[in-house]
């Protein structure tokens, strides 16, 4: 397939580049680590390299060097569509070059070959209790597909290390192909009549999700899916799901094991689950007032929330120091397709006044909205109102990025990760100036 050829073409120069960097500068110190950083989630410690994406505090995410507005402009799209094909995005993430329309379609067509869900996956879901969280079902469904892992089979056959990336890419194509169908299967079983709808061969990967949940606003919701699945595909290597994926894959666990582990991290309330909290909060504001709230009323409400020690979901970010461009892209979508939606109008009103309120508290480093401040509003508008499903949509998109990280980690032969732990007593000794008794293996 074209992706294999492209990666094979550029891989020798990437391997040379990395080998030279390590050989000539192996002792160069990148950063120091403080006691606070060790105890505070290793924030800001520069211990990873990835060329797939980078979060700039003021520009937001760049995927393979391109900002969100650049991607929306440059990636190929279907005739009559405003938003790009996910196949083109996947091509870019994997090969570091912008695809032509034909190249994007080649990925889309390859995905179509593997989109069907194996029967045992459907049976497994049916055996679960009805109240199982959709993220649990999603992770289980990915795991259940692992039986077909090409990497695991070929590894057992003695595949040479230099070729690990090839079946990793095969697995990635075959797993990502199924993700919209897996998500739709879960959605229909949890919230609709339980039907498993075949993908529509005339639709692209993103648009097919709208089809498979039989969304009545099909054209607009297909467009939203294209936008949503692009925006959430990657956010550097240090967030919980990406970091988990990298670690698990470093043990040569295949893409299925890797992605399911990442989804388990994404399912946490401090990570992917945050988007459902945002919509809950928005509805709380909305329902608090008998008529549409004025700016003053929103300001008073927000101040009262903050004064009672609550966070305002959808605002702030660990890295960003500006409005998240993923928020802006969805905001523009809403202005075009749902300008009169009451919840969107509320998102807009809050956006006008909340940064000013948050700036009153100097310790809040970023008073601007992140992507979650609007995600749920758009889904809600198009009838996807089951909050606990939103993280599955996030996951469908995020596995695209995770896969690209894993393929390149195998291509560059990144070793198993094994950071060193210390005891509290050792740290106390070090800070008191006693001689270091720990030998760090290299
Ligand atoms: C995203 C988030 C977890 C980043 O946390 P962070 O990196 O620690 O952010 P900061 O350094 O700006 O935090 C400094 C302080 O401001 C507070 N703060 C940050 N954003 C806030 C918000 N939206 N509302 C109220 N307080 C906030 C933090 O809780 C922290 O308080 P503390 O010192 O008492 O613990 C944080 O902004 C937050 O909780 N936002 C709301 C939840 C959310 O939108 N999550 C989705 C993220 S994509």
Short mmCIF file of C-alpha atoms and ligand atoms in Angstrom, two decimals:
data_model
loop_
_atom_site.label_atom_id
_atom_site.label_comp_id
_atom_site.label_asym_id
_atom_site.label_seq_id
_atom_site.Cartn_x
_atom_site.Cartn_y
_atom_site.Cartn_z
CA UNK A 1 0.00 0.00 0.00
CA UNK A 2 1.08 3.57 -0.64
CA UNK A 3 1.58 4.32 3.07
CA UNK A 4 4.08 1.48 3.37
CA UNK A 5 6.00 2.73 0.31
CA UNK A 6 6.12 6.32 1.54
CA UNK A 7 7.33 5.39 4.99
CA UNK A 8 9.90 2.99 3.51
CA UNK A 9 11.17 5.86 1.31
CA UNK A 10 11.72 8.35 4.12
CA UNK A 11 12.70 5.92 6.88
CA UNK A 12 16.43 5.58 6.06
CA UNK A 13 17.00 9.33 6.38
CA UNK A 14 15.02 9.47 9.64
CA UNK A 15 17.04 6.58 11.06
CA UNK A 16 20.31 8.29 10.05
CA UNK A 17 19.15 11.57 11.56
CA UNK A 18 18.22 10.03 14.92
CA UNK A 19 21.29 7.78 15.09
CA UNK A 20 23.57 10.75 14.36
CA UNK A 21 21.84 12.89 17.01
CA UNK A 22 22.29 10.22 19.66
CA UNK A 23 25.83 9.25 18.60
CA UNK A 24 27.19 12.79 18.43
CA UNK A 25 25.22 14.37 21.29
CA UNK A 26 24.27 11.48 23.55
CA UNK A 27 25.59 13.25 26.68
CA UNK A 28 23.94 16.59 25.95
CA UNK A 29 21.57 17.53 28.83
CA UNK A 30 18.06 18.52 27.70
CA UNK A 31 16.62 19.49 31.09
CA UNK A 32 16.91 19.07 34.85
CA UNK A 33 14.14 17.64 36.99
CA UNK A 34 13.09 19.25 40.26
CA UNK A 35 11.60 17.60 43.33
CA UNK A 36 8.35 19.51 42.65
CA UNK A 37 8.17 18.13 39.13
CA UNK A 38 8.61 14.58 40.40
CA UNK A 39 5.73 15.05 42.84
CA UNK A 40 3.56 17.10 40.47
CA UNK A 41 2.94 14.82 37.54
CA UNK A 42 6.37 15.30 35.86
CA UNK A 43 4.97 18.53 34.40
CA UNK A 44 7.21 20.28 31.94
CA UNK A 45 9.91 17.57 32.03
CA UNK A 46 11.09 17.17 28.45
CA UNK A 47 11.50 13.42 28.18
CA UNK A 48 9.80 12.56 24.91
CA UNK A 49 10.41 13.08 21.22
CA UNK A 50 7.65 12.92 18.67
CA UNK A 51 7.44 14.42 15.22
CA UNK A 52 3.74 13.71 14.78
CA UNK A 53 2.42 16.75 16.65
CA UNK A 54 3.44 19.62 18.90
CA UNK A 55 1.34 21.88 21.15
CA UNK A 56 2.50 25.46 20.92
CA UNK A 57 1.20 27.47 23.90
CA UNK A 58 0.08 30.35 21.67
CA UNK A 59 -0.77 28.66 18.36
CA UNK A 60 -2.21 25.43 19.71
CA UNK A 61 -1.68 22.03 18.15
CA UNK A 62 0.38 21.58 15.01
CA UNK A 63 -0.03 18.20 13.32
CA UNK A 64 3.10 17.41 11.32
CA UNK A 65 3.87 21.12 11.44
CA UNK A 66 0.47 22.35 10.25
CA UNK A 67 -1.87 24.44 12.43
CA UNK A 68 -5.58 23.61 12.55
CA UNK A 69 -6.57 26.39 10.11
CA UNK A 70 -3.83 25.24 7.71
CA UNK A 71 -5.03 21.63 7.89
CA UNK A 72 -8.62 22.64 7.27
CA UNK A 73 -7.49 24.54 4.22
CA UNK A 74 -4.91 22.15 2.76
CA UNK A 75 -6.12 18.59 3.39
CA UNK A 76 -8.15 17.05 0.54
CA UNK A 77 -11.93 16.87 0.82
CA UNK A 78 -14.75 15.20 -1.07
CA UNK A 79 -16.56 17.31 -3.68
CA UNK A 80 -19.31 19.31 -2.00
CA UNK A 81 -17.78 18.89 1.48
CA UNK A 82 -16.37 21.65 3.65
CA UNK A 83 -14.20 19.46 5.87
CA UNK A 84 -11.30 17.14 4.99
CA UNK A 85 -11.15 13.38 4.63
CA UNK A 86 -9.79 11.57 7.67
CA UNK A 87 -7.88 9.36 5.22
CA UNK A 88 -5.84 12.40 4.19
CA UNK A 89 -5.12 13.32 7.78
CA UNK A 90 -3.98 9.75 8.53
CA UNK A 91 -1.73 9.86 5.45
CA UNK A 92 -0.17 13.11 6.71
CA UNK A 93 0.35 11.82 10.26
CA UNK A 94 1.99 8.64 8.97
CA UNK A 95 4.13 9.97 6.12
CA UNK A 96 4.90 13.59 7.08
CA UNK A 97 3.65 14.84 3.71
CA UNK A 98 0.38 16.38 2.58
CA UNK A 99 -1.60 13.91 0.47
CA UNK A 100 -3.20 14.49 -2.87
CA UNK A 101 -6.90 13.73 -3.14
CA UNK A 102 -6.05 10.33 -4.70
CA UNK A 103 -3.70 9.47 -1.84
CA UNK A 104 -6.32 10.39 0.75
CA UNK A 105 -8.85 8.25 -1.12
CA UNK A 106 -6.43 5.34 -1.21
CA UNK A 107 -6.43 5.30 2.58
CA UNK A 108 -10.22 5.68 2.67
CA UNK A 109 -10.59 2.74 0.26
CA UNK A 110 -8.16 0.59 2.24
CA UNK A 111 -10.21 1.33 5.38
CA UNK A 112 -13.38 0.17 3.61
CA UNK A 113 -11.84 -3.32 3.15
CA UNK A 114 -11.46 -3.80 6.91
CA UNK A 115 -14.45 -1.88 8.27
CA UNK A 116 -16.69 -4.87 9.09
CA UNK A 117 -16.96 -5.82 12.77
CA UNK A 118 -16.23 -9.50 13.54
CA UNK A 119 -19.26 -11.37 14.92
CA UNK A 120 -17.56 -12.30 18.18
CA UNK A 121 -17.13 -8.59 19.02
CA UNK A 122 -20.87 -8.01 18.72
CA UNK A 123 -21.62 -11.12 20.81
CA UNK A 124 -19.15 -9.99 23.46
CA UNK A 125 -20.85 -6.62 23.77
CA UNK A 126 -24.26 -8.29 24.04
CA UNK A 127 -22.97 -10.34 26.97
CA UNK A 128 -22.16 -7.20 28.95
CA UNK A 129 -24.54 -5.58 31.47
CA UNK A 130 -26.59 -2.78 29.90
CA UNK A 131 -25.21 -0.17 32.25
CA UNK A 132 -21.58 -0.77 31.17
CA UNK A 133 -19.92 2.57 30.37
CA UNK A 134 -19.47 3.13 26.61
CA UNK A 135 -15.73 3.67 27.10
CA UNK A 136 -15.45 0.25 28.76
CA UNK A 137 -17.28 -1.27 25.79
CA UNK A 138 -15.05 0.62 23.37
CA UNK A 139 -11.87 -0.56 25.04
CA UNK A 140 -13.20 -4.14 25.20
CA UNK A 141 -14.21 -4.04 21.53
CA UNK A 142 -10.71 -2.95 20.53
CA UNK A 143 -9.22 -5.73 22.66
CA UNK A 144 -11.57 -8.28 21.12
CA UNK A 145 -10.23 -7.39 17.65
CA UNK A 146 -6.68 -8.14 18.85
CA UNK A 147 -7.06 -11.77 17.87
CA UNK A 148 -6.37 -10.63 14.28
CA UNK A 149 -3.17 -8.71 15.07
CA UNK A 150 -0.72 -9.08 12.19
CA UNK A 151 2.14 -7.79 14.34
CA UNK A 152 1.65 -10.40 17.04
CA UNK A 153 1.47 -13.24 14.50
CA UNK A 154 4.53 -12.07 12.58
CA UNK A 155 6.50 -11.37 15.75
CA UNK A 156 5.95 -14.99 16.79
CA UNK A 157 7.18 -16.06 13.34
CA UNK A 158 10.48 -14.25 13.95
CA UNK A 159 10.04 -10.96 12.12
CA UNK A 160 13.31 -8.92 12.10
CA UNK A 161 13.30 -5.85 14.34
CA UNK A 162 13.89 -3.49 11.42
CA UNK A 163 10.51 -4.55 9.98
CA UNK A 164 8.38 -4.22 13.15
CA UNK A 165 6.81 -1.04 11.82
CA UNK A 166 5.29 -2.82 8.81
CA UNK A 167 2.77 -5.07 10.60
CA UNK A 168 2.28 -2.27 13.14
CA UNK A 169 1.03 -0.16 10.25
CA UNK A 170 -1.07 -3.08 8.96
CA UNK A 171 -2.67 -3.41 12.40
CA UNK A 172 -3.24 0.31 12.59
CA UNK A 173 -5.02 0.39 9.22
CA UNK A 174 -7.17 -2.59 10.12
CA UNK A 175 -8.09 -1.29 13.58
CA UNK A 176 -8.72 2.34 12.61
CA UNK A 177 -10.88 1.07 9.72
CA UNK A 178 -13.30 -0.43 12.25
CA UNK A 179 -13.46 2.41 14.77
CA UNK A 180 -16.50 4.33 13.42
CA UNK A 181 -18.40 1.03 13.14
CA UNK A 182 -17.39 -0.05 16.66
CA UNK A 183 -18.47 3.31 18.06
CA UNK A 184 -21.78 3.19 16.18
CA UNK A 185 -22.38 -0.41 17.33
CA UNK A 186 -21.93 0.69 20.96
CA UNK A 187 -24.09 3.78 20.50
CA UNK A 188 -26.95 1.85 18.89
CA UNK A 189 -26.86 -0.89 21.51
CA UNK A 190 -26.70 1.52 24.46
CA UNK A 191 -29.16 4.17 23.30
CA UNK A 192 -31.09 3.06 20.21
CA UNK A 193 -32.59 -0.16 18.88
CA UNK A 194 -29.34 -2.14 18.96
CA UNK A 195 -29.00 -2.57 15.21
CA UNK A 196 -25.53 -3.05 13.73
CA UNK A 197 -25.61 -1.02 10.53
CA UNK A 198 -23.22 -1.80 7.69
CA UNK A 199 -20.99 1.10 6.58
CA UNK A 200 -22.18 2.95 3.49
CA UNK A 201 -19.61 2.32 0.72
CA UNK A 202 -20.40 5.72 -0.79
CA UNK A 203 -19.40 7.59 2.33
CA UNK A 204 -16.01 8.38 3.80
CA UNK A 205 -14.69 7.07 7.14
CA UNK A 206 -15.91 10.09 9.17
CA UNK A 207 -19.23 10.53 7.41
CA UNK A 208 -19.98 6.85 7.92
CA UNK A 209 -20.33 7.32 11.66
CA UNK A 210 -23.28 9.66 11.03
CA UNK A 211 -24.74 7.03 8.70
CA UNK A 212 -24.30 4.12 11.10
CA UNK A 213 -26.10 5.88 13.95
CA UNK A 214 -28.80 6.90 11.44
CA UNK A 215 -28.44 10.57 12.29
CA UNK A 216 -31.36 12.41 10.73
CA UNK A 217 -29.33 15.57 10.03
CA UNK A 218 -27.03 13.47 7.95
CA UNK A 219 -25.20 16.00 5.77
CA UNK A 220 -24.48 18.51 8.52
CA UNK A 221 -23.68 15.83 11.08
CA UNK A 222 -21.35 14.10 8.59
CA UNK A 223 -19.54 17.42 8.24
CA UNK A 224 -19.32 17.77 12.01
CA UNK A 225 -17.87 14.24 12.23
CA UNK A 226 -15.21 15.15 9.64
CA UNK A 227 -14.26 18.21 11.67
CA UNK A 228 -14.45 16.51 15.08
CA UNK A 229 -12.37 13.47 14.06
CA UNK A 230 -9.69 15.73 12.63
CA UNK A 231 -9.52 18.06 15.63
CA UNK A 232 -9.13 15.34 18.26
CA UNK A 233 -6.64 13.10 16.46
CA UNK A 234 -3.51 14.05 18.37
CA UNK A 235 -2.19 16.41 21.04
CA UNK A 236 1.53 15.72 21.45
CA UNK A 237 2.99 12.75 23.29
CA UNK A 238 2.68 13.73 26.95
CA UNK A 239 -1.08 13.60 27.60
CA UNK A 240 -2.32 10.55 29.48
CA UNK A 241 -3.61 8.52 26.52
CA UNK A 242 -0.66 9.23 24.22
CA UNK A 243 1.85 8.65 26.98
CA UNK A 244 0.14 5.40 27.99
CA UNK A 245 0.11 4.23 24.38
CA UNK A 246 3.80 4.97 23.95
CA UNK A 247 4.72 3.10 27.12
CA UNK A 248 2.60 0.03 26.39
CA UNK A 249 3.74 -0.13 22.76
CA UNK A 250 7.37 0.08 23.90
CA UNK A 251 6.88 -3.43 25.35
CA UNK A 252 6.04 -4.51 21.76
CA UNK A 253 2.39 -4.86 22.67
CA UNK A 254 0.54 -4.56 19.37
CA UNK A 255 -1.68 -1.66 18.27
CA UNK A 256 -4.82 -3.27 19.70
CA UNK A 257 -3.31 -3.70 23.18
CA UNK A 258 -1.75 -0.25 22.91
CA UNK A 259 -4.94 1.51 21.82
CA UNK A 260 -7.14 -0.19 24.41
CA UNK A 261 -4.69 0.88 27.14
CA UNK A 262 -4.78 4.43 25.80
CA UNK A 263 -8.59 4.39 25.79
CA UNK A 264 -8.58 3.33 29.43
CA UNK A 265 -6.57 6.48 30.18
CA UNK A 266 -8.82 8.60 28.00
CA UNK A 267 -11.79 7.34 30.02
CA UNK A 268 -10.55 9.18 33.12
CA UNK A 269 -12.44 12.29 34.29
CA UNK A 270 -9.30 14.43 34.21
CA UNK A 271 -8.65 13.53 30.57
CA UNK A 272 -11.18 12.58 27.89
CA UNK A 273 -14.19 12.44 30.17
CA UNK A 274 -13.89 16.20 30.82
CA UNK A 275 -15.99 17.03 27.75
CA UNK A 276 -19.14 15.58 29.27
CA UNK A 277 -18.60 17.73 32.38
CA UNK A 278 -18.49 20.84 30.21
CA UNK A 279 -21.89 20.21 28.70
CA UNK A 280 -23.31 19.40 32.13
CA UNK A 281 -22.03 22.74 33.41
CA UNK A 282 -23.40 24.60 30.41
CA UNK A 283 -26.84 23.10 30.97
CA UNK A 284 -26.57 24.03 34.64
CA UNK A 285 -26.01 27.67 33.67
CA UNK A 286 -28.80 27.51 31.10
CA UNK A 287 -31.31 25.97 33.51
CA UNK A 288 -30.42 28.39 36.28
CA UNK A 289 -32.11 31.30 34.49
CA UNK A 290 -35.70 31.66 33.41
CA UNK A 291 -34.72 33.58 30.29
CA UNK A 292 -31.49 33.78 28.31
CA UNK A 293 -28.91 35.21 30.77
CA UNK A 294 -27.37 38.63 30.32
CA UNK A 295 -23.58 39.15 30.42
CA UNK A 296 -23.86 40.40 34.01
CA UNK A 297 -25.82 37.35 35.06
CA UNK A 298 -23.22 35.02 33.54
CA UNK A 299 -20.42 36.93 35.26
CA UNK A 300 -22.17 36.74 38.65
CA UNK A 301 -22.91 33.05 38.18
CA UNK A 302 -19.28 32.29 37.24
CA UNK A 303 -17.92 34.29 40.18
CA UNK A 304 -20.21 32.40 42.55
CA UNK A 305 -19.01 29.06 41.13
CA UNK A 306 -15.37 30.05 41.54
CA UNK A 307 -15.94 31.44 45.04
CA UNK A 308 -17.44 28.14 46.12
CA UNK A 309 -14.22 26.39 45.03
CA UNK A 310 -15.50 24.83 41.80
CA UNK A 311 -13.62 24.83 38.50
CA UNK A 312 -15.30 26.08 35.35
CA UNK A 313 -15.13 23.15 32.92
CA UNK A 314 -13.92 23.91 29.41
CA UNK A 315 -11.63 26.75 30.47
CA UNK A 316 -7.91 26.58 31.18
CA UNK A 317 -5.23 24.24 29.89
CA UNK A 318 -1.98 22.72 31.09
CA UNK A 319 -0.02 23.90 28.04
CA UNK A 320 -2.13 26.33 25.99
CA UNK A 321 -2.07 30.04 26.80
CA UNK A 322 -4.66 31.19 24.30
CA UNK A 323 -8.06 30.13 22.96
CA UNK A 324 -7.72 26.56 21.75
CA UNK A 325 -7.85 26.63 17.92
CA UNK A 326 -9.90 23.42 18.11
CA UNK A 327 -12.50 25.47 20.02
CA UNK A 328 -12.33 28.19 17.37
CA UNK A 329 -12.82 25.73 14.49
CA UNK A 330 -15.96 24.31 16.10
CA UNK A 331 -17.13 27.81 17.04
CA UNK A 332 -16.94 28.80 13.36
CA UNK A 333 -18.85 25.62 12.47
CA UNK A 334 -21.59 26.54 14.93
CA UNK A 335 -21.80 30.12 13.64
CA UNK A 336 -22.42 28.72 10.17
CA UNK A 337 -24.72 25.77 10.90
CA UNK A 338 -26.47 26.52 14.19
CA UNK A 339 -26.23 30.24 14.93
CA UNK A 340 -29.61 30.31 16.70
CA UNK A 341 -29.09 27.26 18.89
CA UNK A 342 -29.69 28.47 22.46
CA UNK A 343 -26.82 26.47 23.95
CA UNK A 344 -24.42 27.74 21.30
CA UNK A 345 -25.55 31.29 22.04
CA UNK A 346 -24.75 30.59 25.68
CA UNK A 347 -21.29 29.20 24.75
CA UNK A 348 -20.75 32.44 22.88
CA UNK A 349 -21.93 34.65 25.75
CA UNK A 350 -19.73 32.79 28.22
CA UNK A 351 -16.77 33.12 25.84
CA UNK A 352 -17.33 36.90 25.73
CA UNK A 353 -17.16 37.38 29.49
CA UNK A 354 -15.55 34.41 31.24
CA UNK A 355 -11.88 35.06 30.34
CA UNK A 356 -12.23 38.44 32.07
CA UNK A 357 -13.59 36.78 35.22
CA UNK A 358 -10.90 34.08 35.25
CA UNK A 359 -8.18 36.71 34.81
CA UNK A 360 -9.21 38.11 38.22
CA UNK A 361 -7.51 35.04 39.72
CA UNK A 362 -3.80 35.41 39.01
CA UNK A 363 -3.01 31.73 39.58
CA UNK A 364 -5.15 30.63 36.60
CA UNK A 365 -2.54 30.53 33.86
CA UNK A 366 -4.92 30.24 30.92
CA UNK A 367 -8.32 31.98 31.17
CA UNK A 368 -9.38 30.91 27.66
CA UNK A 369 -11.59 28.07 26.42
CA UNK A 370 -10.25 24.65 25.49
CA UNK A 371 -11.86 22.33 22.94
CA UNK A 372 -14.25 20.86 25.51
CA UNK A 373 -16.03 24.19 26.00
CA UNK A 374 -17.94 23.58 22.77
CA UNK A 375 -17.61 19.88 21.82
CA UNK A 376 -20.73 18.66 23.58
CA UNK A 377 -22.88 21.59 22.45
CA UNK A 378 -22.47 20.58 18.82
CA UNK A 379 -23.15 16.89 19.48
CA UNK A 380 -26.18 17.86 21.57
CA UNK A 381 -27.55 20.01 18.77
CA UNK A 382 -27.42 17.06 16.37
CA UNK A 383 -29.25 14.74 18.76
CA UNK A 384 -26.26 12.91 20.25
CA UNK A 385 -27.31 13.80 23.77
CA UNK A 386 -25.88 10.91 25.73
CA UNK A 387 -23.00 12.64 27.53
CA UNK A 388 -21.17 9.50 28.51
CA UNK A 389 -20.73 8.60 24.84
CA UNK A 390 -18.73 11.72 23.96
CA UNK A 391 -15.41 10.25 25.06
CA UNK A 392 -15.88 7.36 22.61
CA UNK A 393 -16.02 9.88 19.76
CA UNK A 394 -12.84 11.45 21.12
CA UNK A 395 -11.28 7.96 21.22
CA UNK A 396 -12.21 7.13 17.61
CA UNK A 397 -10.24 10.16 16.55
CA UNK A 398 -7.36 9.81 18.99
CA UNK A 399 -6.41 6.30 17.86
CA UNK A 400 -5.35 7.86 14.54
CA UNK A 401 -2.65 9.84 16.30
CA UNK A 402 -1.71 7.06 18.69
CA UNK A 403 -1.21 4.73 15.73
CA UNK A 404 1.11 7.13 13.97
CA UNK A 405 3.21 7.50 17.13
CA UNK A 406 3.42 3.72 17.46
CA UNK A 407 4.34 3.05 13.82
CA UNK A 408 7.16 5.59 14.05
CA UNK A 409 8.32 4.36 17.45
CA UNK A 410 8.72 0.90 15.92
CA UNK A 411 10.25 2.32 12.72
CA UNK A 412 12.91 4.12 14.77
CA UNK A 413 13.34 1.11 17.07
CA UNK A 414 12.56 3.00 20.24
CA UNK A 415 13.39 0.72 23.18
CA UNK A 416 11.20 -0.40 26.06
CA UNK A 417 10.69 2.49 28.51
CA UNK A 418 11.94 2.11 32.04
CA UNK A 419 12.35 5.35 34.05
CA UNK A 420 14.05 5.03 37.44
CA UNK A 421 12.18 5.38 40.72
CA UNK A 422 13.60 6.78 43.95
CA UNK A 423 12.40 6.42 47.51
CA UNK A 424 11.35 9.41 49.63
CA UNK A 425 14.38 8.75 51.87
CA UNK A 426 16.71 8.92 48.87
CA UNK A 427 15.26 12.26 47.82
CA UNK A 428 15.60 13.57 51.39
CA UNK A 429 19.25 12.50 51.37
CA UNK A 430 19.89 14.20 48.05
CA UNK A 431 18.32 17.51 49.04
CA UNK A 432 20.32 17.52 52.29
CA UNK A 433 23.51 17.37 50.21
CA UNK A 434 24.57 13.82 51.13
CA UNK A 435 26.57 12.05 48.42
CA UNK A 436 24.52 10.29 45.77
CA UNK A 437 24.35 6.55 46.37
CA UNK A 438 22.22 5.65 43.37
CA UNK A 439 23.76 4.36 40.21
CA UNK A 440 21.76 5.23 37.13
CA UNK A 441 22.05 2.61 34.42
CA UNK A 442 22.38 3.91 30.87
C1 LIG B 1 -7.25 22.02 32.33
C2 LIG B 1 -6.74 22.20 33.75
C3 LIG B 1 -6.86 20.84 34.49
C4 LIG B 1 -5.28 22.63 33.70
O1 LIG B 1 -4.78 22.65 35.02
P1 LIG B 1 -3.43 23.38 35.40
O2 LIG B 1 -2.37 23.10 34.39
O3 LIG B 1 -3.15 23.04 36.82
O4 LIG B 1 -3.84 24.91 35.22
P2 LIG B 1 -3.27 26.17 35.98
O5 LIG B 1 -1.80 26.06 36.20
O6 LIG B 1 -3.77 27.36 35.26
O7 LIG B 1 -3.98 26.05 37.39
C5 LIG B 1 -3.67 26.94 38.44
C6 LIG B 1 -4.86 27.02 39.37
O8 LIG B 1 -5.94 27.61 38.67
C7 LIG B 1 -7.08 26.78 38.76
N1 LIG B 1 -7.83 26.79 37.52
C8 LIG B 1 -7.36 26.54 36.27
N2 LIG B 1 -8.38 26.51 35.39
C9 LIG B 1 -9.50 26.77 36.11
C10 LIG B 1 -10.86 26.85 35.77
N3 LIG B 1 -11.30 26.63 34.52
N4 LIG B 1 -11.74 27.13 36.75
C11 LIG B 1 -11.34 27.33 38.01
N5 LIG B 1 -10.05 27.22 38.39
C12 LIG B 1 -9.15 26.95 37.45
C13 LIG B 1 -6.50 25.39 38.98
O9 LIG B 1 -7.47 24.50 39.55
C14 LIG B 1 -5.34 25.66 39.87
O10 LIG B 1 -5.83 25.83 41.20
P3 LIG B 1 -5.04 25.24 42.48
O11 LIG B 1 -3.71 25.92 42.45
O12 LIG B 1 -5.91 25.61 43.61
O13 LIG B 1 -4.94 23.75 42.24
C15 LIG B 1 -7.56 23.30 34.47
O14 LIG B 1 -7.47 24.49 33.75
C16 LIG B 1 -8.99 22.89 34.69
O15 LIG B 1 -9.31 22.21 35.68
N6 LIG B 1 -9.89 23.32 33.78
C17 LIG B 1 -11.29 22.93 33.84
C18 LIG B 1 -11.49 21.48 33.40
C19 LIG B 1 -11.28 21.29 31.90
O16 LIG B 1 -11.69 22.10 31.09
N7 LIG B 1 -10.65 20.16 31.53
C20 LIG B 1 -10.42 19.84 30.13
C21 LIG B 1 -9.02 20.13 29.74
S1 LIG B 1 -8.68 19.88 28.04
#
